[in-house]
CSV table of C-alpha atoms and ligand atoms in Angstrom, one decimal:
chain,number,residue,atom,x,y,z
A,1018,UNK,CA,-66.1,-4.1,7.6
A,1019,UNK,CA,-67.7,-6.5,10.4
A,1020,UNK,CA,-65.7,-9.2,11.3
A,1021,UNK,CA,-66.7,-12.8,13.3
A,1022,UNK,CA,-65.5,-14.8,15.5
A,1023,UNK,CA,-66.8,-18.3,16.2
A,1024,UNK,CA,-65.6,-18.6,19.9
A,1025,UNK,CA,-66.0,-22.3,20.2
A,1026,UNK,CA,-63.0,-22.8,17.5
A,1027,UNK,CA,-61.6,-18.9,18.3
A,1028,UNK,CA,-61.3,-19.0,14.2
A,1029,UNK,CA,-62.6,-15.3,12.5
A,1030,UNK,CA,-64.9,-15.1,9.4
A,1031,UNK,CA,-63.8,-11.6,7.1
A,1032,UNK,CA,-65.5,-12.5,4.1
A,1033,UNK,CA,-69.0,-10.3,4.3
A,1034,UNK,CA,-70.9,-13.1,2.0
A,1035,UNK,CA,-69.8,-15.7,4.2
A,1036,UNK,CA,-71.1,-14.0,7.7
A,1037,UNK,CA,-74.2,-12.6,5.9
A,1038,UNK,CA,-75.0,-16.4,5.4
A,1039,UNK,CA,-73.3,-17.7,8.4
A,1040,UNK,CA,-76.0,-14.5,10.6
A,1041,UNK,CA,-78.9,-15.4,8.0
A,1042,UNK,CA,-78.8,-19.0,9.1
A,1043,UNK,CA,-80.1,-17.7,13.0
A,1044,UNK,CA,-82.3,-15.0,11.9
A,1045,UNK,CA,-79.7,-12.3,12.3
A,1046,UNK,CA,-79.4,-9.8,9.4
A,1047,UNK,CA,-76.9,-8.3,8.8
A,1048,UNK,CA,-76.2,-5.3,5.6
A,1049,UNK,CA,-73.7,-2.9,4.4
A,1050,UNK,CA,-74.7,1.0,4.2
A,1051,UNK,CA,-73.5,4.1,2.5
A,1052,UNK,CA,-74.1,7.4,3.1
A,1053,UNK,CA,-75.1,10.0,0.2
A,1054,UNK,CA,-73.2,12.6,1.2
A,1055,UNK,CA,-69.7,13.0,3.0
A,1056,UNK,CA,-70.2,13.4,7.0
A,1057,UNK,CA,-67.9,15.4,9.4
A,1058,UNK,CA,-67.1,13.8,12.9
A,1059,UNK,CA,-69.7,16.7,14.6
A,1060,UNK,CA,-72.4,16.3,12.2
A,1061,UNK,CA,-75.8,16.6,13.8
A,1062,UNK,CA,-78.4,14.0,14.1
A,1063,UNK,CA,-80.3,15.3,10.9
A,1064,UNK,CA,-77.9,15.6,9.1
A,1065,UNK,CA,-76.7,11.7,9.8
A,1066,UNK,CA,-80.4,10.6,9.2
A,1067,UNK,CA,-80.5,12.6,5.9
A,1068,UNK,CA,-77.6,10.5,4.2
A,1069,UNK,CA,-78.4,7.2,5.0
A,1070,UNK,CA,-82.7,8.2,4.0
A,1071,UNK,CA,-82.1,6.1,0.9
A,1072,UNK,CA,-81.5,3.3,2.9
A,1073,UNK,CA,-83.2,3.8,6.3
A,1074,UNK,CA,-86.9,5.1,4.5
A,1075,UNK,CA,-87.0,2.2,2.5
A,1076,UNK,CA,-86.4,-0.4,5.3
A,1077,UNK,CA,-88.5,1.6,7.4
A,1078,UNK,CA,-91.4,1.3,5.4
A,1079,UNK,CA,-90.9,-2.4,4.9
A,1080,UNK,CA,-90.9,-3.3,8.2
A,1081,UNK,CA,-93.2,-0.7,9.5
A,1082,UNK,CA,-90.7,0.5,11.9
A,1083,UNK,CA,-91.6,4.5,12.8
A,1084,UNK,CA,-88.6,5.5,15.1
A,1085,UNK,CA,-85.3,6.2,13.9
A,1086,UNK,CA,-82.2,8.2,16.3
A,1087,UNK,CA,-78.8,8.4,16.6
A,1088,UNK,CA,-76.7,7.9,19.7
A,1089,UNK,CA,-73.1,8.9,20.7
A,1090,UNK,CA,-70.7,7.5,22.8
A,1091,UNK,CA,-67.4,9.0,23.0
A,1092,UNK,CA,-64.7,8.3,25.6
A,1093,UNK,CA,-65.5,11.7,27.7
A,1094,UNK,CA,-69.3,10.7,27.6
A,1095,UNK,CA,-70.3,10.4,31.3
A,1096,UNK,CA,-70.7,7.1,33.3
A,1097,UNK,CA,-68.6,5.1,30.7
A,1098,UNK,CA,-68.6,1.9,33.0
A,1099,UNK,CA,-72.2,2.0,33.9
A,1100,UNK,CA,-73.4,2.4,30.1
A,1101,UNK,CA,-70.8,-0.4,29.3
A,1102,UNK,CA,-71.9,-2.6,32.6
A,1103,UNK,CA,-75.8,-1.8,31.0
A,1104,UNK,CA,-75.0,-3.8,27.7
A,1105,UNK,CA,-72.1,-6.4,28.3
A,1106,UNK,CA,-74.8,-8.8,30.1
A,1107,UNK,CA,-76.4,-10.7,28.4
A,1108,UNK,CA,-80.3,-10.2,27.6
A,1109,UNK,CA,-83.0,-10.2,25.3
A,1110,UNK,CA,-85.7,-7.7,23.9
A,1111,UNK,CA,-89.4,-7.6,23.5
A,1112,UNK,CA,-89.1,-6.0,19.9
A,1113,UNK,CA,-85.8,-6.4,17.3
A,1114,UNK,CA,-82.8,-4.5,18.2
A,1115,UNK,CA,-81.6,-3.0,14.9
A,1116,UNK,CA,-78.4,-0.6,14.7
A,1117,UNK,CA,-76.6,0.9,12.1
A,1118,UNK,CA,-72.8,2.0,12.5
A,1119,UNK,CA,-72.5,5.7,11.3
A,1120,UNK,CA,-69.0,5.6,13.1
A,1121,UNK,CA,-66.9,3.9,15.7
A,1122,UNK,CA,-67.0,0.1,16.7
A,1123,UNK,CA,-68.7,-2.4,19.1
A,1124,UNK,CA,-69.0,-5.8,19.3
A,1125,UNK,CA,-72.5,-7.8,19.4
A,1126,UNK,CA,-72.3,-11.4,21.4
A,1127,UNK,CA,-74.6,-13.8,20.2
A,1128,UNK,CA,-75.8,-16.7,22.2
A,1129,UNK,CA,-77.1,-19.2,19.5
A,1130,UNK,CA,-80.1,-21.6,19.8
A,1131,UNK,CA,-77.4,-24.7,19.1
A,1132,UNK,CA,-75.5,-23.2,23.0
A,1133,UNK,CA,-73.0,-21.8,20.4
A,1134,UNK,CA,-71.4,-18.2,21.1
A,1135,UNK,CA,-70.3,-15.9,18.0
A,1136,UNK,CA,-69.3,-12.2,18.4
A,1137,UNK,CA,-69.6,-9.7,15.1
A,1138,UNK,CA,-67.5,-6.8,15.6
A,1139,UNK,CA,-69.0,-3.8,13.8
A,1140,UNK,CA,-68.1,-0.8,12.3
A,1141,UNK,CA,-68.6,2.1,10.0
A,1142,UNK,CA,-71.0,0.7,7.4
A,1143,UNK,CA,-72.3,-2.1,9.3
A,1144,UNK,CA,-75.9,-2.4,9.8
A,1145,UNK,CA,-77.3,-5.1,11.6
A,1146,UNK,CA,-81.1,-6.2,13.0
A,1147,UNK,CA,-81.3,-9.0,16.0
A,1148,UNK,CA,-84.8,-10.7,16.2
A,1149,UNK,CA,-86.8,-10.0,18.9
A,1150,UNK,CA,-85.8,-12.9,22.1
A,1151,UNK,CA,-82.6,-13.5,20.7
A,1152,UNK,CA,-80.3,-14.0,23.5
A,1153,UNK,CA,-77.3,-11.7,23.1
A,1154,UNK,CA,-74.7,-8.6,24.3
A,1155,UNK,CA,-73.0,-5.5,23.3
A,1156,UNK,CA,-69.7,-4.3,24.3
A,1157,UNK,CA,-68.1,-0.8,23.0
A,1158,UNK,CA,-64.8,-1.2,25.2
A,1159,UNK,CA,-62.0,-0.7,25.0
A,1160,UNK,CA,-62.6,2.1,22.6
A,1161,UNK,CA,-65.6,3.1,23.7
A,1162,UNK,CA,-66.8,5.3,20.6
A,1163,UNK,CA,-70.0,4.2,18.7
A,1164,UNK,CA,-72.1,6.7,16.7
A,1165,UNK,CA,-75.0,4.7,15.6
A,1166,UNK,CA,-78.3,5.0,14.1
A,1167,UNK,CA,-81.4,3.0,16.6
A,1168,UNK,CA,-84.5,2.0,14.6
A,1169,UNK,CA,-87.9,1.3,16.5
A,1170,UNK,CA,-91.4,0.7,16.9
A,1171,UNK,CA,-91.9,0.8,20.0
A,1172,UNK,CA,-89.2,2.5,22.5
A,1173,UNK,CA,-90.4,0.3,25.6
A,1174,UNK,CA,-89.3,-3.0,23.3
A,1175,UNK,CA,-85.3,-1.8,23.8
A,1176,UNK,CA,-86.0,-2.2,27.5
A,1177,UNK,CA,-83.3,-5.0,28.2
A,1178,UNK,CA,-84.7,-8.5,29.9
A,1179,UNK,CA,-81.4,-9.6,31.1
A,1180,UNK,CA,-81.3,-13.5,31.1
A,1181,UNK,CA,-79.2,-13.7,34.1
A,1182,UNK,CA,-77.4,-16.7,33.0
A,1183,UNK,CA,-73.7,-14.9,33.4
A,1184,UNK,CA,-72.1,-16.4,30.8
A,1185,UNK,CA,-71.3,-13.2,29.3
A,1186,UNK,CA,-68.8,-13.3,31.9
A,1187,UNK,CA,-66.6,-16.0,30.1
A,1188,UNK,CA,-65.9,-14.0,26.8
A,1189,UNK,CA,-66.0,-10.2,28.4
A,1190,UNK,CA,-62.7,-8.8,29.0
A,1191,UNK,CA,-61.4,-6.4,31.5
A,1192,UNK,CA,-60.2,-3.1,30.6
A,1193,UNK,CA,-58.1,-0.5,33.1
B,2443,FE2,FE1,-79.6,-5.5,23.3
């Protein structure tokens, strides 16, 4: 179940109605999922698409999105610091950046409109979409295991315009 943290007061919202709102309120969406069928850690990329179809297709068609995929990061996945180095600055996208965790965790930073800086932690079940220009980063340390499910309509639009501003900096920690 996601979690949030509103940095500013370093207080942390648990009640899912309350961040649904809370996300709704800056465009952010944010859903629960669940699978149709039980799935085993090494289930193949089919196979994850097939039990979340009742819930992907639908969306899908809705939004007119064509693309769907599923990555994996695990701790023995090559280049760990570079992938994690790729999301935790901060940066927008041309097209809405919309995950769904199958398994694992990882943490979304959002930089609000108001200057504001909130951070959903996601997990199993968790299924969020971030408009398109919204200013934001991802972090998977320090457990470094997300299986998640990317939905696209255009591949070129996950293409990261990284803001350059830094203040990512401020709320990443360091991991040995
Ligand atoms: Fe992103």
């Amino acid at each position: 179940m996601a979690t949030l943290l509103l940095a500013k007061d370093n207080t942390t919202v648990t009640n899912f109605e309350e961040i649904k709102n809370l996300l709704q309120g800056h465009g952010i969406m944010i859903a629960k999922w669940e699978a149709s069928c039980a799935l085993a850690d090494d289930s193949s990329q089919e196979t994850i698409l097939e039990a979340y179809a009742h819930e992907l297709k639908p969306f899908m068609d809705k939004f007119g999105y064509t693309v769907a995929d599923v990555i994996n990061v695990h701790p023995n996945t090559e280049n760990l610091p570079a992938i994690r180095e790729k999301f935790m600055k901060e940066h927008t996208h041309s097209e809405d950046e919309i995950r769904f965790f199958v398994d694992g965790f990882g943490k979304f930073w959002f930089h609000l409109d108001n200057e504001e800086i909130i951070c959903v932690t996601c997990e199993r079940g968790d299924f969020m979409s971030v408009p398109k220009n919204f200013r934001h980063w991802f972090d998977l340390a320090p457990g470094y295991f997300v299986k998640a499910i990317r939905i696209f309509s255009n591949m070129e639009g996950w293409v990261p315009n990284y803001t350059g501003s830094g203040i990512d900096q401020n709320y990443n920690k360091t991991y040995n």
